[in-house]
Coordinates of C-alpha atoms in Angstrom, one line a residue:
Chain U
M946 CA 0.0 0.0 0.0
Y947 CA 2.7 2.5 1.0
S948 CA 5.9 3.3 -0.8
E949 CA 9.2 2.2 0.7
L950 CA 10.0 5.9 1.6
V951 CA 6.8 6.3 3.5
M952 CA 7.5 3.1 5.4
E953 CA 11.1 4.3 6.1
H954 CA 9.8 7.5 7.6
F955 CA 7.2 5.5 9.6
R956 CA 9.8 3.1 10.9
N957 CA 12.4 5.9 11.7
P958 CA 10.5 9.1 12.1
R959 CA 12.7 12.3 12.0
N960 CA 12.4 15.0 14.7
M961 CA 9.8 13.1 16.8
G962 CA 9.0 14.7 20.1
V963 CA 8.3 18.1 21.7
I964 CA 10.3 21.3 22.1
E965 CA 9.6 22.2 25.7
D966 CA 10.3 26.0 25.4
A967 CA 8.8 26.2 21.9
D968 CA 8.4 29.6 20.1
G969 CA 5.4 28.3 18.3
V970 CA 2.9 25.4 18.5
G971 CA 0.6 24.2 15.8
E972 CA -2.1 21.6 16.2
V973 CA -4.2 20.2 13.4
G974 CA -6.7 17.3 13.0
N975 CA -8.6 15.8 15.9
P976 CA -8.8 12.4 17.6
Q977 CA -12.4 11.8 16.4
C978 CA -11.0 11.7 12.8
G979 CA -8.2 9.4 13.9
D980 CA -5.5 11.8 12.9
M981 CA -4.0 14.6 14.9
M982 CA -0.6 16.2 14.9
R983 CA 1.2 18.8 17.0
I984 CA 4.3 20.7 15.7
T985 CA 6.6 22.7 18.0
I986 CA 9.1 25.1 16.5
K987 CA 12.1 27.1 17.7
V988 CA 12.9 30.2 15.6
K989 CA 16.2 32.1 15.5
D990 CA 16.8 35.1 13.2
G991 CA 13.8 34.2 11.1
I992 CA 15.0 30.7 10.5
L993 CA 13.4 27.4 11.7
E994 CA 16.2 26.4 14.0
D995 CA 14.5 23.4 15.4
I996 CA 11.2 21.6 14.7
K997 CA 9.6 18.5 16.3
F998 CA 6.3 16.6 15.8
Q999 CA 3.9 14.4 17.7
T1000 CA 1.3 12.5 15.7
L1001 CA -1.6 10.2 16.4
G1002 CA -2.6 8.5 13.2
C1003 CA -1.9 6.0 10.5
G1004 CA 1.3 5.3 8.6
A1005 CA 0.7 8.1 6.2
A1006 CA 0.1 10.6 9.0
V1007 CA 3.3 9.7 10.8
A1008 CA 5.4 9.7 7.6
T1009 CA 4.1 13.1 6.4
S1010 CA 4.8 14.6 9.8
S1011 CA 8.3 13.3 9.7
M1012 CA 8.9 14.5 6.2
V1013 CA 7.6 18.0 6.8
T1014 CA 10.0 18.5 9.7
E1015 CA 12.8 17.4 7.4
M1016 CA 11.8 19.7 4.6
A1017 CA 11.3 22.7 6.9
K1018 CA 14.2 22.5 9.3
G1019 CA 16.8 25.3 8.6
K1020 CA 14.5 27.1 6.2
K1021 CA 13.4 30.8 6.5
L1022 CA 9.8 31.1 7.8
D1023 CA 8.5 32.5 4.5
E1024 CA 10.1 29.6 2.6
A1025 CA 8.7 27.1 5.1
L1026 CA 5.2 28.6 4.6
Q1027 CA 5.5 27.7 0.9
I1028 CA 5.5 23.9 1.7
T1029 CA 2.1 22.4 0.8
N1030 CA 0.5 19.1 1.8
K1031 CA 0.9 18.0 -1.8
A1032 CA 4.6 18.8 -1.8
V1033 CA 5.0 16.7 1.3
A1034 CA 3.1 13.8 -0.3
D1035 CA 5.2 14.2 -3.5
A1036 CA 8.5 14.2 -1.5
L1037 CA 7.4 10.8 -0.1
G1038 CA 6.9 9.4 -3.5
G1039 CA 3.1 9.7 -3.3
L1040 CA 0.4 8.4 -1.0
P1041 CA -2.5 6.1 -1.6
P1042 CA -5.5 8.1 -2.8
Q1043 CA -7.7 7.5 0.3
K1044 CA -4.9 9.0 2.4
M1045 CA -4.6 12.3 0.6
H1046 CA -7.2 14.0 2.6
C1047 CA -7.4 12.7 6.1
S1048 CA -3.8 11.9 6.8
N1049 CA -2.0 14.6 4.8
L1050 CA -2.1 17.4 7.3
A1051 CA 1.6 17.9 8.0
A1052 CA 2.1 21.2 6.1
D1053 CA -1.1 22.6 7.7
G1054 CA 0.5 21.8 11.1
L1055 CA 3.7 23.5 10.2
R1056 CA 1.8 26.6 9.0
A1057 CA -0.2 26.7 12.2
A1058 CA 3.0 26.6 14.3
I1059 CA 4.5 29.5 12.3
E1060 CA 1.3 31.5 12.5
D1061 CA 1.3 30.9 16.3
Y1062 CA 5.0 32.1 16.5
R1063 CA 4.2 35.3 14.6
R1064 CA 1.1 36.0 16.7
R1065 CA 3.3 35.6 19.8
Q1066 CA 5.9 37.9 18.3
Q1067 CA 3.2 40.6 17.7
E1068 CA 1.8 40.2 21.2
G1069 CA 5.3 40.3 22.7
A1070 CA 6.2 43.5 20.8
H1071 CA 2.9 45.2 21.7
P1072 CA 1.6 43.6 24.8
D1073 CA -0.8 46.4 25.5
R1074 CA -2.4 46.2 22.1
S1075 CA -3.1 42.5 22.4
P1076 CA -6.8 42.0 23.4
D1077 CA -6.9 38.2 23.8
V1078 CA -4.9 36.6 26.5
R1079 CA -3.5 33.3 25.6
E1080 CA -3.7 30.6 28.1
T1081 CA -0.9 28.4 26.9
Chain C
M770 CA 11.9 -15.3 6.2
E771 CA 10.8 -15.8 9.8
R772 CA 7.5 -17.6 10.3
V773 CA 4.5 -15.3 10.0
I774 CA 2.3 -15.2 13.1
Y775 CA -1.1 -15.1 11.5
L776 CA -3.8 -13.7 13.9
D777 CA -6.4 -12.7 11.2
H778 CA -8.4 -15.9 10.8
A779 CA -11.7 -14.0 10.7
S780 CA -10.4 -12.3 7.5
T781 CA -9.5 -15.6 5.8
T782 CA -7.9 -18.9 6.6
P783 CA -5.3 -21.0 4.7
T784 CA -6.8 -23.9 2.7
D785 CA -6.4 -27.1 4.6
P786 CA -3.9 -29.4 2.7
E787 CA -6.5 -32.2 2.9
V788 CA -9.1 -30.0 1.3
L789 CA -6.6 -29.0 -1.4
E790 CA -5.9 -32.6 -2.1
A791 CA -9.6 -33.4 -2.4
M792 CA -10.0 -30.5 -4.9
L793 CA -7.0 -31.2 -7.1
P794 CA -8.5 -34.1 -9.3
W795 CA -11.4 -31.8 -10.3
F796 CA -9.2 -29.3 -12.1
S797 CA -7.4 -31.1 -14.9
Q798 CA -8.3 -34.8 -14.5
K799 CA -12.0 -34.9 -13.9
F800 CA -12.7 -31.6 -15.4
G801 CA -16.1 -32.4 -17.0
N802 CA -19.0 -29.9 -17.0
P803 CA -21.6 -31.2 -14.5
S804 CA -24.4 -30.1 -16.9
T805 CA -23.4 -32.5 -19.6
V806 CA -24.7 -36.1 -20.2
Y807 CA -21.6 -38.1 -20.9
S808 CA -19.8 -40.0 -18.1
L809 CA -17.0 -37.4 -17.6
G810 CA -19.7 -34.8 -16.9
L811 CA -21.7 -37.2 -14.8
T812 CA -18.7 -37.8 -12.5
S813 CA -18.6 -34.0 -11.9
S814 CA -22.3 -33.8 -11.4
E815 CA -22.2 -36.6 -8.8
A816 CA -19.4 -34.8 -7.0
V817 CA -21.5 -31.6 -6.8
Q818 CA -24.5 -33.6 -5.6
Q819 CA -22.4 -35.4 -3.0
A820 CA -21.0 -32.1 -1.7
R821 CA -24.6 -30.7 -1.5
E822 CA -25.6 -33.7 0.6
T823 CA -22.6 -33.3 2.9
V824 CA -23.3 -29.6 3.4
A825 CA -27.0 -30.2 4.0
R826 CA -26.3 -32.9 6.5
L827 CA -23.9 -30.8 8.5
I828 CA -26.3 -27.9 9.0
G829 CA -29.5 -30.0 9.4
A830 CA -30.9 -29.2 5.9
E831 CA -32.2 -31.1 2.9
P832 CA -29.8 -31.3 -0.1
E833 CA -32.2 -29.4 -2.4
E834 CA -32.1 -26.5 0.1
I835 CA -28.4 -25.8 -0.6
Y836 CA -27.4 -23.5 -3.5
F837 CA -23.7 -23.1 -4.3
T838 CA -22.5 -19.5 -4.8
S839 CA -19.3 -17.6 -5.2
G840 CA -19.1 -16.8 -1.5
G841 CA -20.6 -15.0 1.5
T842 CA -21.2 -11.7 -0.3
E843 CA -23.1 -13.3 -3.1
S844 CA -25.2 -15.4 -0.7
D845 CA -26.1 -12.3 1.3
N846 CA -26.9 -10.3 -1.8
W847 CA -29.0 -13.1 -3.2
A848 CA -30.9 -13.7 0.1
I849 CA -31.8 -10.0 0.5
F850 CA -32.4 -8.9 -3.1
G851 CA -34.0 -12.3 -4.0
T852 CA -36.5 -11.9 -1.1
A853 CA -37.1 -8.2 -1.9
E854 CA -37.9 -9.1 -5.5
A855 CA -40.1 -12.1 -4.7
Q856 CA -42.0 -10.6 -1.8
Q857 CA -42.4 -6.9 -2.8
S858 CA -46.1 -7.4 -3.5
K859 CA -46.5 -8.5 0.1
G860 CA -44.5 -5.6 1.6
R861 CA -41.5 -3.4 1.4
H862 CA -40.2 -3.4 4.9
L863 CA -37.0 -5.1 6.1
I864 CA -35.3 -5.4 9.5
T865 CA -31.6 -5.7 10.1
S866 CA -29.0 -4.7 12.7
A867 CA -26.6 -1.8 12.8
I868 CA -23.6 -4.1 13.0
E869 CA -24.0 -6.3 9.9
H870 CA -21.2 -7.0 7.5
H871 CA -21.0 -4.7 4.6
A872 CA -22.4 -7.4 2.3
V873 CA -25.7 -7.1 4.1
L874 CA -25.5 -3.4 5.0
E875 CA -24.9 -2.2 1.5
C876 CA -27.8 -4.3 0.1
M877 CA -30.1 -2.8 2.6
K878 CA -28.9 0.7 1.8
F879 CA -29.4 0.0 -1.9
L880 CA -33.0 -1.2 -1.2
E881 CA -33.6 2.0 0.7
K882 CA -32.7 4.0 -2.4
R883 CA -35.2 1.8 -4.3
G884 CA -38.1 2.8 -2.0
F885 CA -37.9 -0.1 0.5
E886 CA -38.0 0.8 4.2
V887 CA -35.3 -0.6 6.5
T888 CA -35.4 -0.7 10.3
W889 CA -31.8 -0.7 11.7
L890 CA -31.9 -2.3 15.1
P891 CA -29.4 -1.0 17.6
V892 CA -27.1 -3.2 19.7
N893 CA -26.0 -2.9 23.3
S894 CA -22.5 -2.0 24.4
R895 CA -21.5 -5.6 24.1
G896 CA -22.6 -5.8 20.5
L897 CA -25.8 -7.8 21.1
V898 CA -29.2 -7.4 19.4
D899 CA -32.2 -7.6 21.8
P900 CA -34.7 -10.1 20.3
E901 CA -37.6 -8.0 21.8
E902 CA -36.4 -5.2 19.6
V903 CA -37.0 -7.5 16.6
R904 CA -40.5 -8.2 17.8
R905 CA -41.3 -4.5 18.2
A906 CA -39.9 -3.7 14.8
L907 CA -42.1 -6.3 13.0
R908 CA -44.9 -4.8 10.9
P909 CA -47.6 -6.4 8.6
D910 CA -45.5 -5.3 5.6
T911 CA -42.2 -6.8 6.9
I912 CA -40.8 -9.2 4.4
L913 CA -37.4 -10.1 5.9
V914 CA -35.3 -10.0 9.0
S915 CA -31.6 -10.4 8.4
I916 CA -29.3 -10.7 11.5
M917 CA -25.8 -12.0 11.5
H918 CA -24.9 -15.1 13.6
A919 CA -21.7 -13.7 15.0
N920 CA -20.1 -10.4 14.3
N921 CA -16.9 -10.4 12.3
E922 CA -15.2 -7.6 14.2
V923 CA -16.1 -8.1 17.9
G924 CA -17.1 -11.8 17.7
S925 CA -20.4 -11.2 19.6
I926 CA -22.8 -14.2 19.1
E927 CA -26.4 -13.0 18.5
P928 CA -29.5 -14.6 20.0
I929 CA -30.5 -16.2 16.7
E930 CA -32.6 -18.9 18.2
E931 CA -34.8 -16.4 20.1
I932 CA -35.1 -14.2 17.0
G933 CA -35.9 -17.3 14.9
R934 CA -38.8 -18.1 17.3
I935 CA -40.2 -14.6 16.9
T936 CA -39.9 -14.4 13.1
R937 CA -41.5 -17.9 12.8
E938 CA -44.4 -16.9 15.0
A939 CA -44.9 -13.8 12.8
G940 CA -44.5 -15.7 9.6
V941 CA -41.7 -13.4 8.4
L942 CA -38.6 -14.8 6.6
F943 CA -35.4 -14.8 8.6
H944 CA -31.9 -14.7 6.9
V945 CA -28.7 -15.2 8.9
D946 CA -25.3 -14.3 7.7
A947 CA -23.4 -17.2 9.3
V948 CA -20.1 -16.5 7.5
Q949 CA -18.2 -16.3 10.8
T950 CA -19.8 -19.3 12.5
V951 CA -20.3 -22.1 10.0
G952 CA -17.8 -24.7 10.9
K953 CA -17.0 -23.0 14.2
L954 CA -20.2 -23.2 16.2
P955 CA -22.7 -26.1 16.3
L956 CA -25.4 -25.0 13.8
D957 CA -28.8 -26.6 12.9
V958 CA -31.1 -24.5 10.7
D959 CA -34.3 -26.0 12.2
Q960 CA -33.1 -25.4 15.8
L961 CA -32.1 -21.9 14.9
G962 CA -35.4 -21.3 13.1
V963 CA -33.7 -19.6 10.1
D964 CA -35.1 -19.6 6.6
M965 CA -31.9 -18.6 4.8
L966 CA -28.3 -18.8 5.8
S967 CA -25.1 -17.6 4.1
M968 CA -21.7 -19.3 4.4
S969 CA -18.3 -18.9 2.8
A970 CA -15.7 -21.7 2.4
H971 CA -12.5 -19.7 3.0
K972 CA -13.5 -18.8 6.5
F973 CA -13.3 -22.5 7.5
Y974 CA -10.1 -23.6 5.8
G975 CA -11.7 -24.1 2.4
P976 CA -10.9 -22.3 -0.8
K977 CA -11.8 -18.7 -1.7
G978 CA -14.4 -17.9 -4.3
V979 CA -17.0 -20.4 -3.2
G980 CA -19.9 -20.3 -0.7
A981 CA -23.4 -21.5 -0.3
L982 CA -26.8 -20.2 0.5
Y983 CA -29.2 -22.4 2.4
A984 CA -32.9 -21.6 1.6
R985 CA -35.7 -23.5 3.2
K986 CA -38.1 -25.2 0.7
R987 CA -41.0 -22.8 1.4
V988 CA -38.8 -19.8 0.6
K989 CA -39.8 -18.4 -2.8
L990 CA -36.4 -17.1 -3.8
S991 CA -36.2 -15.4 -7.2
S992 CA -33.5 -16.5 -9.7
Y993 CA -30.3 -14.6 -9.1
L994 CA -28.1 -15.3 -12.2
H995 CA -29.9 -16.1 -15.4
G996 CA -28.5 -18.4 -18.0
G997 CA -28.0 -22.2 -18.3
G998 CA -30.4 -23.2 -15.5
Q999 CA -27.9 -24.5 -13.0
E1000 CA -28.9 -24.8 -9.3
R1001 CA -32.4 -25.7 -10.2
G1002 CA -32.7 -22.6 -12.4
K1003 CA -32.0 -20.2 -9.6
R1004 CA -28.3 -19.5 -10.0
A1005 CA -26.9 -20.1 -13.5
G1006 CA -23.3 -20.5 -14.4
T1007 CA -21.1 -23.6 -14.7
H1008 CA -20.5 -25.1 -11.3
N1009 CA -17.2 -24.4 -9.6
V1010 CA -16.6 -28.1 -9.1
P1011 CA -13.2 -28.0 -7.4
G1012 CA -14.5 -25.2 -5.1
I1013 CA -17.7 -27.0 -4.3
V1014 CA -15.9 -30.2 -3.5
G1015 CA -13.4 -28.2 -1.4
L1016 CA -16.2 -26.4 0.5
A1017 CA -17.9 -29.7 1.5
K1018 CA -14.6 -31.3 2.5
A1019 CA -13.6 -28.2 4.6
L1020 CA -16.9 -28.2 6.4
E1021 CA -16.7 -31.9 7.1
I1022 CA -13.2 -31.4 8.7
A1023 CA -14.3 -28.3 10.6
C1024 CA -17.4 -29.9 12.0
G1025 CA -15.3 -33.0 13.0
R1026 CA -12.8 -31.0 15.1
M1027 CA -15.1 -28.1 16.1
A1028 CA -15.1 -28.6 19.9
E1029 CA -11.4 -29.4 20.1
D1030 CA -10.5 -26.2 18.1
A1031 CA -12.9 -24.0 20.0
I1032 CA -11.5 -25.1 23.4
R1033 CA -7.9 -24.7 22.4
E1034 CA -8.5 -21.3 20.7
A1035 CA -10.5 -19.9 23.6
E1036 CA -7.7 -20.8 26.0
L1037 CA -5.1 -19.1 23.9
R1038 CA -7.3 -16.1 23.3
D1039 CA -7.8 -15.8 27.1
R1040 CA -4.0 -16.0 27.6
L1041 CA -3.6 -13.3 25.0
W1042 CA -6.0 -10.9 26.7
K1043 CA -4.6 -11.6 30.1
G1044 CA -1.1 -10.9 28.8
I1045 CA -2.1 -7.7 27.1
S1046 CA -4.3 -6.3 29.9
E1047 CA -1.7 -7.0 32.5
R1048 CA 1.1 -5.4 30.6
I1049 CA -0.5 -2.3 29.1
Q1050 CA -2.5 0.3 30.8
A1051 CA -5.7 1.8 29.3
V1052 CA -6.6 -1.1 27.0
H1053 CA -10.2 -2.2 26.8
L1054 CA -12.1 -5.2 25.5
N1055 CA -14.6 -4.6 22.8
G1056 CA -17.7 -6.7 23.1
D1057 CA -19.0 -9.5 25.3
F1058 CA -16.8 -12.2 26.9
Q1059 CA -19.6 -14.7 27.4
H1060 CA -21.4 -14.5 24.0
R1061 CA -18.2 -14.4 22.0
L1062 CA -16.6 -16.5 19.3
P1063 CA -13.8 -18.5 20.9
S1064 CA -11.2 -17.3 18.4
N1065 CA -11.9 -13.6 18.6
L1066 CA -10.2 -10.9 20.7
S1067 CA -11.1 -7.3 19.9
I1068 CA -9.5 -4.5 21.9
R1069 CA -8.9 -0.8 21.8
V1070 CA -5.8 1.0 23.0
D1071 CA -6.2 4.6 24.3
G1072 CA -4.0 7.2 22.6
V1073 CA -2.9 5.1 19.7
E1074 CA -4.3 4.6 16.1
G1075 CA -5.1 1.2 14.7
E1076 CA -3.2 1.2 11.4
S1077 CA 0.0 2.3 13.0
M1078 CA -0.2 -0.7 15.4
I1079 CA -0.9 -3.0 12.4
L1080 CA 2.1 -1.7 10.5
M1081 CA 4.4 -2.1 13.6
L1082 CA 3.2 -5.6 14.3
D1083 CA 3.7 -6.4 10.6
M1084 CA 7.4 -5.5 11.1
E1085 CA 7.5 -8.2 13.7
G1086 CA 5.9 -10.7 11.3
I1087 CA 2.5 -10.5 13.0
C1088 CA -0.8 -10.2 11.0
V1089 CA -3.8 -8.6 12.7
S1090 CA -6.6 -6.3 11.6
S1091 CA -8.3 -3.2 12.9
G1092 CA -11.5 -1.3 13.1
S1093 CA -9.8 1.9 12.3
A1094 CA -10.8 4.1 9.3
C1095 CA -7.5 4.0 7.7
T1096 CA -7.6 0.3 6.9
T1097 CA -10.9 0.5 5.1
G1098 CA -10.3 3.6 3.0
S1099 CA -13.2 5.5 4.6
L1100 CA -13.0 8.4 7.0
D1101 CA -15.2 6.9 9.7
P1102 CA -14.1 4.2 12.1
S1103 CA -15.9 0.9 12.3
H1104 CA -19.7 1.1 12.2
V1105 CA -19.7 -1.9 14.6
L1106 CA -17.8 -0.1 17.3
L1107 CA -19.7 3.1 16.9
A1108 CA -23.0 1.2 17.1
M1109 CA -21.8 -0.2 20.4
G1110 CA -21.4 3.3 21.7
I1111 CA -17.6 3.4 21.6
P1112 CA -16.5 7.0 20.9
A1113 CA -14.9 7.6 17.5
E1114 CA -11.5 8.5 19.0
Q1115 CA -11.3 5.2 20.8
A1116 CA -12.7 3.2 17.9
H1117 CA -9.8 4.4 15.8
G1118 CA -7.5 2.7 18.3
S1119 CA -9.0 -0.8 17.8
L1120 CA -7.3 -4.0 17.0
R1121 CA -8.7 -7.4 16.2
M1122 CA -6.8 -10.7 16.8
T1123 CA -8.5 -13.8 15.5
L1124 CA -6.9 -17.1 16.3
G1125 CA -7.0 -20.3 14.3
R1126 CA -5.7 -23.9 13.9
S1127 CA -2.1 -22.8 13.3
T1128 CA -2.0 -20.5 16.4
T1129 CA 0.4 -21.8 19.0
Q1130 CA 1.2 -20.7 22.6
E1131 CA 4.5 -19.4 21.3
D1132 CA 2.7 -17.2 18.9
I1133 CA 0.6 -15.7 21.7
D1134 CA 3.6 -15.3 23.9
K1135 CA 5.6 -13.5 21.1
F1136 CA 2.7 -11.2 20.7
I1137 CA 2.5 -10.4 24.4
E1138 CA 6.3 -9.7 24.3
V1139 CA 6.4 -7.4 21.3
F1140 CA 3.1 -5.6 21.7
P1141 CA 3.7 -3.5 24.8
P1142 CA 6.9 -1.7 23.4
I1143 CA 4.9 -1.0 20.2
V1144 CA 2.2 0.7 22.2
A1145 CA 4.7 2.6 24.3
R1146 CA 6.5 3.9 21.2
L1147 CA 3.3 5.0 19.5
R1148 CA 2.1 6.7 22.7
E1149 CA 5.4 8.5 23.0
M1150 CA 4.6 9.7 19.5
S1151 CA 1.0 10.6 20.3
P1152 CA 0.0 14.2 21.0
I1153 CA -3.1 13.1 23.0
W1154 CA -1.6 10.4 25.2
C1155 CA 0.2 12.7 27.5
A1156 CA -3.0 14.8 27.9
N1157 CA -4.7 11.5 28.9
C1158 CA -2.0 10.7 31.5
I1159 CA -2.4 14.1 33.1
C1160 CA -6.1 13.7 33.1
R1161 CA -5.9 10.3 34.7
K1162 CA -3.4 11.5 37.4
G1163 CA -5.6 14.6 38.1
S1164 CA -8.8 12.6 38.4

């Protein structure tokens, strides 16, 4: 069902785990759908210095998570935002058709983490102008 | 390659070597078409007739009540569509359960689109239909009740005998999908009170691509395949002689060793559940322990998704299956687990182990050894598992 590269990433996922003092956190999917991922990033000088993922899901969900971290690590934020779900699937040599929707969320997760980082930056720079208080 | 540990016998079984041997002459040697009149054909026709008598005897039926088909799916389709076609002047209402196999489920949905009305009976948390619900659902225009003998995912054994009494009293036809139980549980069509019953050879160590439909004489079943008039004009197409011979042989063997197999498999199954539940926290049993197929263990593991467990077990040479969405190509998890009231996020973490004749204690012990680290690794990877831990500690 899966390509050898997908299975390789599933067997040996890259950058699995959590960055405790992350600069940005992205969460996509939900457990009701069976697929959920959390991406944590560390940013230095506009570059993704470190990135880690946690994923609940099938083989494709794990492999795309692993692949997106590999593609994004060391990139400028704007470059990282260019990565699409399709590009991740392509980099893995393709996914079975039924996996293209539910399990192919990794780039969305990365984007959510970068947006979270930028939001925090804005709030940090202008704390008095930030109306919503973040609990996390 | 290391020996594969096969724990997916509800999916299919290997053909018994003795069955294969019985089938072999009917391919190239005695290949005659049973519908011809010369002796080569007559030999085949006698073999088919003998197989029919064997199957009939083993389920308490008459030979002319057995129709050979291509498998469980065809038998289910025929029973349902055949009844709908033949009885539609009497009524257009059918009753089934929410946990049927797709071969029944999809037929019912198709009939709904064609203007038939279907009552979908619920099941309790252990996967069991309440016979009283069947009674309450019956209407003057009900033409068929179709309930499975045992569920393929959670192994729950339904109260067929009680339902049979109710349908008989009401004079409504009763079809039973017995694909998971033929050759595994003692089965007599009169005692169960069923009018039609589906079976599939490859579930009881026979070949794939052959099955049978039992239909009681009084059942007016319409012809399913039109053509050369085989199966008393009801199901045309040249007989699959090797398959039919194989089905009968496999059923004979299965019925001969039924009790022995059941006791051994139940013991190993219980050992497996004990091993898993002692070593892993937050695992749950799906279904009922009492009314359960001896070979079935269905569990769910919190914080982990089913397909990823299957892939990791496969790396250890272990074959199991799951009720998760990802293995079926749909977005929703198993309709069976959802009908039992299991939340979707837990249903995605389901795993089914079904034991069989080849299963040894070593297989079970190997599973118990390799499974906990797999769950630990996937939970380490899981964004929801830690949240669960905190929740549990906090509560």
